[in-house]
PDB file of C-alpha atoms and ligand atoms in Angstrom:
ATOM      1  CA  MET A   1      88.285  90.292 100.265  1.00  0.00           C
ATOM      2  CA  GLN A   2      88.341  87.241  98.063  1.00  0.00           C
ATOM      3  CA  ARG A   3      86.178  85.052 100.459  1.00  0.00           C
ATOM      4  CA  ALA A   4      83.696  87.900 100.479  1.00  0.00           C
ATOM      5  CA  SER A   5      83.773  88.423  96.762  1.00  0.00           C
ATOM      6  CA  ILE A   6      84.933  92.040  96.840  1.00  0.00           C
ATOM      7  CA  THR A   7      86.485  92.905  93.576  1.00  0.00           C
ATOM      8  CA  ASN A   8      89.234  95.799  93.307  1.00  0.00           C
ATOM      9  CA  ASN A   9      86.804  97.774  91.271  1.00  0.00           C
ATOM     10  CA  GLU A  10      84.802  98.175  94.457  1.00  0.00           C
ATOM     11  CA  ILE A  11      87.479  99.066  96.639  1.00  0.00           C
ATOM     12  CA  CYS A  12      89.560 101.772  94.575  1.00  0.00           C
ATOM     13  CA  GLY A  13      92.213  99.258  93.690  1.00  0.00           C
ATOM     14  CA  ASN A  14      94.548  96.524  94.954  1.00  0.00           C
ATOM     15  CA  ILE A  15      95.133  96.814  98.706  1.00  0.00           C
ATOM     16  CA  ASP A  16      98.878  95.563  98.204  1.00  0.00           C
ATOM     17  CA  LEU A  17      99.750  98.881  96.235  1.00  0.00           C
ATOM     18  CA  PRO A  18     100.420 102.133  98.295  1.00  0.00           C
ATOM     19  CA  VAL A  19      97.891 105.049  98.472  1.00  0.00           C
ATOM     20  CA  SER A  20      98.476 108.314  96.710  1.00  0.00           C
ATOM     21  CA  HIS A  21     101.530 110.621  97.797  1.00  0.00           C
ATOM     22  CA  ILE A  22     102.801 114.036  97.224  1.00  0.00           C
ATOM     23  CA  LEU A  23     106.768 114.883  97.455  1.00  0.00           C
ATOM     24  CA  VAL A  24     108.229 116.690 100.276  1.00  0.00           C
ATOM     25  CA  ASN A  25     111.637 117.754  99.922  1.00  0.00           C
ATOM     26  CA  GLY A  26     112.311 114.524  97.738  1.00  0.00           C
ATOM     27  CA  ASN A  27     110.417 112.151 100.095  1.00  0.00           C
ATOM     28  CA  ASN A  28     107.140 110.585  99.621  1.00  0.00           C
ATOM     29  CA  VAL A  29     104.475 111.571 102.024  1.00  0.00           C
ATOM     30  CA  TYR A  30     101.415 109.528 101.624  1.00  0.00           C
ATOM     31  CA  ALA A  31      97.686 110.417 101.869  1.00  0.00           C
ATOM     32  CA  LYS A  32      96.594 111.578 105.011  1.00  0.00           C
ATOM     33  CA  TYR A  33      92.879 112.271 105.000  1.00  0.00           C
ATOM     34  CA  PHE A  34      89.992 110.088 104.185  1.00  0.00           C
ATOM     35  CA  VAL A  35      87.043 112.774 102.862  1.00  0.00           C
ATOM     36  CA  ILE A  36      83.844 111.953 103.305  1.00  0.00           C
ATOM     37  CA  HIS A  37      80.996 113.664 100.844  1.00  0.00           C
ATOM     38  CA  ASP A  38      77.597 113.603 100.187  1.00  0.00           C
ATOM     39  CA  MET A  39      76.485 113.874  96.423  1.00  0.00           C
ATOM     40  CA  SER A  40      73.793 116.559  97.008  1.00  0.00           C
ATOM     41  CA  THR A  41      72.224 115.379  93.952  1.00  0.00           C
ATOM     42  CA  PRO A  42      69.888 114.643  92.497  1.00  0.00           C
ATOM     43  CA  ALA A  43      67.891 117.821  93.919  1.00  0.00           C
ATOM     44  CA  TYR A  44      64.120 117.496  94.281  1.00  0.00           C
ATOM     45  CA  GLU A  45      61.567 120.278  94.577  1.00  0.00           C
ATOM     46  CA  ASN A  46      59.356 119.044  97.481  1.00  0.00           C
ATOM     47  CA  ASN A  47      59.866 115.792  98.569  1.00  0.00           C
ATOM     48  CA  PHE A  48      62.262 112.832  98.430  1.00  0.00           C
ATOM     49  CA  PRO A  49      60.832 109.666  96.351  1.00  0.00           C
ATOM     50  CA  GLY A  50      59.698 106.994  98.583  1.00  0.00           C
ATOM     51  CA  ASN A  51      62.238 104.561  97.114  1.00  0.00           C
ATOM     52  CA  ILE A  52      65.600 106.299  97.609  1.00  0.00           C
ATOM     53  CA  ASN A  53      67.152 103.384  99.854  1.00  0.00           C
ATOM     54  CA  SER A  54      65.882 100.779  97.522  1.00  0.00           C
ATOM     55  CA  SER A  55      67.498  99.129  94.130  1.00  0.00           C
ATOM     56  CA  THR A  56      64.173 100.308  92.514  1.00  0.00           C
ATOM     57  CA  TRP A  57      65.425 104.049  92.708  1.00  0.00           C
ATOM     58  CA  SER A  58      67.420 104.229  89.443  1.00  0.00           C
ATOM     59  CA  LYS A  59      70.178 106.274  91.013  1.00  0.00           C
ATOM     60  CA  ASN A  60      71.349 103.447  93.143  1.00  0.00           C
ATOM     61  CA  ASN A  61      72.202 101.517  89.992  1.00  0.00           C
ATOM     62  CA  LEU A  62      76.085 102.273  89.637  1.00  0.00           C
ATOM     63  CA  THR A  63      75.848 102.259  85.758  1.00  0.00           C
ATOM     64  CA  SER A  64      73.767 105.523  86.031  1.00  0.00           C
ATOM     65  CA  TRP A  65      76.792 107.292  87.265  1.00  0.00           C
ATOM     66  CA  ASN A  66      79.621 108.232  84.775  1.00  0.00           C
ATOM     67  CA  TRP A  67      81.959 111.069  84.157  1.00  0.00           C
ATOM     68  CA  PRO A  68      84.330 111.900  81.503  1.00  0.00           C
ATOM     69  CA  LYS A  69      87.893 110.453  82.431  1.00  0.00           C
ATOM     70  CA  GLY A  70      89.499 113.433  84.274  1.00  0.00           C
ATOM     71  CA  SER A  71      86.526 114.817  85.537  1.00  0.00           C
ATOM     72  CA  GLU A  72      85.244 112.477  87.905  1.00  0.00           C
ATOM     73  CA  PRO A  73      84.083 114.202  91.561  1.00  0.00           C
ATOM     74  CA  SER A  74      86.121 111.514  93.674  1.00  0.00           C
ATOM     75  CA  HIS A  75      87.840 108.315  93.975  1.00  0.00           C
ATOM     76  CA  SER A  76      84.712 106.202  94.536  1.00  0.00           C
ATOM     77  CA  ILE A  77      80.883 106.369  94.787  1.00  0.00           C
ATOM     78  CA  VAL A  78      78.843 104.510  97.185  1.00  0.00           C
ATOM     79  CA  THR A  79      75.289 104.075  96.490  1.00  0.00           C
ATOM     80  CA  ARG A  80      72.491 104.116  98.983  1.00  0.00           C
ATOM     81  CA  THR A  81      72.290 100.166  98.777  1.00  0.00           C
ATOM     82  CA  GLY A  82      76.041 100.034  99.428  1.00  0.00           C
ATOM     83  CA  LYS A  83      77.340  99.629  96.095  1.00  0.00           C
ATOM     84  CA  SER A  84      80.696 101.276  95.190  1.00  0.00           C
ATOM     85  CA  LYS A  85      82.871 101.522  92.067  1.00  0.00           C
ATOM     86  CA  THR A  86      86.280 102.950  91.524  1.00  0.00           C
ATOM     87  CA  LEU A  87      86.597 106.234  89.963  1.00  0.00           C
ATOM     88  CA  ASN A  88      90.127 106.709  90.428  1.00  0.00           C
ATOM     89  CA  ASP A  89      92.385 104.171  91.977  1.00  0.00           C
ATOM     90  CA  PHE A  90      93.566 105.061  95.900  1.00  0.00           C
ATOM     91  CA  GLY A  91      96.970 105.137  94.120  1.00  0.00           C
ATOM     92  CA  LEU A  92      96.083 108.405  92.051  1.00  0.00           C
ATOM     93  CA  GLY A  93      96.297 111.633  93.414  1.00  0.00           C
ATOM     94  CA  TRP A  94      92.827 113.565  92.904  1.00  0.00           C
ATOM     95  CA  ARG A  95      91.512 116.792  94.217  1.00  0.00           C
ATOM     96  CA  ALA A  96      87.745 117.476  95.028  1.00  0.00           C
ATOM     97  CA  THR A  97      87.333 120.252  97.134  1.00  0.00           C
ATOM     98  CA  LYS A  98      87.921 123.971  96.763  1.00  0.00           C
ATOM     99  CA  PHE A  99      90.528 123.855  99.524  1.00  0.00           C
ATOM    100  CA  GLU A 100      92.781 121.759  97.606  1.00  0.00           C
ATOM    101  CA  LYS A 101      92.340 123.563  94.129  1.00  0.00           C
ATOM    102  CA  LYS A 102      93.083 126.539  96.032  1.00  0.00           C
ATOM    103  CA  ILE A 103      96.358 125.164  97.290  1.00  0.00           C
ATOM    104  CA  GLY A 104      97.611 123.951  93.817  1.00  0.00           C
ATOM    105  CA  VAL A 105      98.933 120.588  92.610  1.00  0.00           C
ATOM    106  CA  SER A 106     101.543 120.280  95.416  1.00  0.00           C
ATOM    107  CA  CYS A 107      98.784 118.855  97.284  1.00  0.00           C
ATOM    108  CA  ARG A 108      97.553 116.298  94.738  1.00  0.00           C
ATOM    109  CA  GLY A 109      97.744 113.082  96.429  1.00  0.00           C
ATOM    110  CA  LEU A 110      97.230 113.968 100.141  1.00  0.00           C
ATOM    111  CA  PHE A 111      93.492 113.415 100.178  1.00  0.00           C
ATOM    112  CA  LEU A 112      91.379 110.391  99.087  1.00  0.00           C
ATOM    113  CA  HIS A 113      87.652 111.136  98.442  1.00  0.00           C
ATOM    114  CA  ILE A 114      84.408 109.407  98.994  1.00  0.00           C
ATOM    115  CA  GLU A 115      81.043 110.468  97.626  1.00  0.00           C
ATOM    116  CA  LEU A 116      78.097 108.900  99.385  1.00  0.00           C
ATOM    117  CA  LEU A 117      74.905 108.876  97.248  1.00  0.00           C
ATOM    118  CA  GLN A 118      72.357 111.554  99.024  1.00  0.00           C
ATOM    119  CA  PRO A 119      69.571 113.367  97.352  1.00  0.00           C
ATOM    120  CA  ARG A 120      68.682 116.973  98.531  1.00  0.00           C
ATOM    121  CA  ILE A 121      65.368 119.145  98.515  1.00  0.00           C
ATOM    122  CA  TYR A 122      64.889 122.819  98.092  1.00  0.00           C
ATOM    123  CA  PRO A 123      63.644 124.853 100.887  1.00  0.00           C
ATOM    124  CA  PRO A 124      60.824 127.131  99.913  1.00  0.00           C
ATOM    125  CA  GLY A 125      62.320 130.259  98.972  1.00  0.00           C
ATOM    126  CA  ASN A 126      65.160 131.330  96.512  1.00  0.00           C
ATOM    127  CA  ALA A 127      68.094 129.161  97.670  1.00  0.00           C
ATOM    128  CA  VAL A 128      70.552 128.561  94.948  1.00  0.00           C
ATOM    129  CA  SER A 129      71.599 125.085  96.017  1.00  0.00           C
ATOM    130  CA  ALA A 130      69.539 122.395  97.889  1.00  0.00           C
ATOM    131  CA  PRO A 131      70.415 122.137 101.299  1.00  0.00           C
ATOM    132  CA  VAL A 132      67.615 119.842 102.863  1.00  0.00           C
ATOM    133  CA  ALA A 133      68.945 116.187 103.117  1.00  0.00           C
ATOM    134  CA  PRO A 134      67.193 113.090 104.083  1.00  0.00           C
ATOM    135  CA  THR A 135      66.906 111.886 107.834  1.00  0.00           C
ATOM    136  CA  PRO A 136      68.589 109.649 108.394  1.00  0.00           C
ATOM    137  CA  GLY A 137      70.947 110.966 106.116  1.00  0.00           C
ATOM    138  CA  PHE A 138      72.601 107.345 105.069  1.00  0.00           C
ATOM    139  CA  THR A 139      71.840 103.957 105.054  1.00  0.00           C
ATOM    140  CA  ASP A 140      73.625 101.084 107.179  1.00  0.00           C
ATOM    141  CA  ALA A 141      74.899  99.842 103.764  1.00  0.00           C
ATOM    142  CA  GLN A 142      76.425 102.940 102.716  1.00  0.00           C
ATOM    143  CA  TYR A 143      78.323 102.924 106.394  1.00  0.00           C
ATOM    144  CA  GLN A 144      79.326  99.265 106.039  1.00  0.00           C
ATOM    145  CA  ARG A 145      80.830 100.202 102.352  1.00  0.00           C
ATOM    146  CA  LEU A 146      82.398 103.356 103.672  1.00  0.00           C
ATOM    147  CA  ALA A 147      84.048 101.548 106.625  1.00  0.00           C
ATOM    148  CA  LEU A 148      85.599  98.922 104.271  1.00  0.00           C
ATOM    149  CA  LEU A 149      86.854 101.602 101.976  1.00  0.00           C
ATOM    150  CA  TYR A 150      88.505 103.494 105.007  1.00  0.00           C
ATOM    151  CA  ILE A 151      90.094 100.234 106.111  1.00  0.00           C
ATOM    152  CA  CYS A 152      91.284  99.372 102.435  1.00  0.00           C
ATOM    153  CA  ALA A 153      92.781 102.872 102.199  1.00  0.00           C
ATOM    154  CA  SER A 154      94.410 102.682 105.488  1.00  0.00           C
ATOM    155  CA  ILE A 155      95.828  99.277 104.893  1.00  0.00           C
ATOM    156  CA  ARG A 156      97.512 100.540 101.814  1.00  0.00           C
ATOM    157  CA  LYS A 157      98.912 103.481 103.847  1.00  0.00           C
ATOM    158  CA  GLY A 158      99.975 101.091 106.586  1.00  0.00           C
ATOM    159  CA  GLU A 159      98.428 103.677 109.164  1.00  0.00           C
ATOM    160  CA  TRP A 160      94.876 104.894 109.736  1.00  0.00           C
ATOM    161  CA  LEU A 161      93.906 107.935 107.699  1.00  0.00           C
ATOM    162  CA  VAL A 162      92.420 110.733 109.312  1.00  0.00           C
ATOM    163  CA  PRO A 163      88.437 110.811 108.487  1.00  0.00           C
ATOM    164  CA  ALA A 164      87.376 114.530 107.516  1.00  0.00           C
ATOM    165  CA  PHE A 165      84.325 115.977 106.296  1.00  0.00           C
ATOM    166  CA  HIS A 166      84.291 118.084 103.152  1.00  0.00           C
ATOM    167  CA  VAL A 167      82.227 120.734 104.730  1.00  0.00           C
ATOM    168  CA  ASN A 168      85.189 121.401 107.374  1.00  0.00           C
ATOM    169  CA  ILE A 169      87.746 121.183 104.559  1.00  0.00           C
ATOM    170  CA  ASP A 170      86.158 124.105 102.576  1.00  0.00           C
ATOM    171  CA  GLU A 171      85.260 125.918 105.698  1.00  0.00           C
ATOM    172  CA  GLY A 172      85.510 129.902 105.170  1.00  0.00           C
ATOM    173  CA  LEU A 173      86.124 129.542 101.518  1.00  0.00           C
ATOM    174  CA  LYS A 174      83.562 131.182  99.057  1.00  0.00           C
ATOM    175  CA  ASP A 175      81.041 128.639  97.759  1.00  0.00           C
ATOM    176  CA  GLY A 176      82.531 126.062 100.062  1.00  0.00           C
ATOM    177  CA  HIS A 177      80.447 123.009 100.065  1.00  0.00           C
ATOM    178  CA  ASP A 178      78.081 121.892 103.011  1.00  0.00           C
ATOM    179  CA  ASP A 179      78.659 118.146 102.600  1.00  0.00           C
ATOM    180  CA  PRO A 180      77.900 115.560 104.209  1.00  0.00           C
ATOM    181  CA  GLN A 181      74.821 116.306 105.905  1.00  0.00           C
ATOM    182  CA  ASN A 182      73.377 114.268 108.687  1.00  0.00           C
ATOM    183  CA  PHE A 183      76.460 111.967 108.735  1.00  0.00           C
ATOM    184  CA  GLU A 184      76.227 109.880 111.928  1.00  0.00           C
ATOM    185  CA  LEU A 185      79.906 109.365 113.015  1.00  0.00           C
ATOM    186  CA  ASP A 186      79.070 106.690 115.698  1.00  0.00           C
ATOM    187  CA  LYS A 187      77.484 104.455 112.832  1.00  0.00           C
ATOM    188  CA  PHE A 188      81.017 104.939 110.780  1.00  0.00           C
ATOM    189  CA  THR A 189      82.742 104.025 113.824  1.00  0.00           C
ATOM    190  CA  SER A 190      80.868 100.935 114.877  1.00  0.00           C
ATOM    191  CA  GLU A 191      81.042  99.417 111.429  1.00  0.00           C
ATOM    192  CA  VAL A 192      84.896 100.100 111.412  1.00  0.00           C
ATOM    193  CA  LEU A 193      85.279  98.390 114.696  1.00  0.00           C
ATOM    194  CA  ARG A 194      82.700  95.467 113.688  1.00  0.00           C
ATOM    195  CA  LEU A 195      84.521  94.909 110.453  1.00  0.00           C
ATOM    196  CA  ILE A 196      88.194  94.933 112.121  1.00  0.00           C
ATOM    197  CA  ALA A 197      86.672  92.078 114.679  1.00  0.00           C
ATOM    198  CA  LEU A 198      85.459  90.083 111.371  1.00  0.00           C
ATOM    199  CA  ILE A 199      88.911  90.276 109.733  1.00  0.00           C
ATOM    200  CA  LYS A 200      90.754  89.484 112.738  1.00  0.00           C
ATOM    201  CA  THR A 201      88.594  86.379 113.282  1.00  0.00           C
ATOM    202  CA  SER A 202      88.479  85.128 109.480  1.00  0.00           C
TER     203      SER A 202
HETATM  204 ZN1   ZN B 301      81.912 117.231  98.674  1.00  0.00          ZN
END
């Protein structure tokens, strides 16, 4: 991490500290699921701007994303240029899906959440949300940073977390979210394997 100049603020905290946990019969049960989201925002009426994958798109500036303390949507956000910042440390239990909110605070700590920046557009008609995502959905830089976050979380747990999609977790729930759209699992897997090989040889 030091050699690659990665700071704790980019990876949701110190990799020497444990991930969040819940208590089951007095025992710590550590986070199990690494939940991948797309932000589904900003939503455009017709077309995406041509520069959404460039630093010239203002939304790729991390300083443009701020939430009041306690209302952050996730543990981390990853811009389309592959930059990330900690919204909550991986050691802090955080709920970010309808499913977890329905279960209650007893599950707070079992899920880690990553928001990948992805805009949407509305189709013609009266849709209440914006369901159309760019193709391809995410940039290589996003898969690279997501893989790094996944490895950091898994090191802190001591075993691999289960990657999951928000859409599957909320499946069947009213107003469940549809993200991440156009996620390419093979690209994510390749980046995880590439990064592991890099760590082993460095
Ligand atoms: Zn989501």
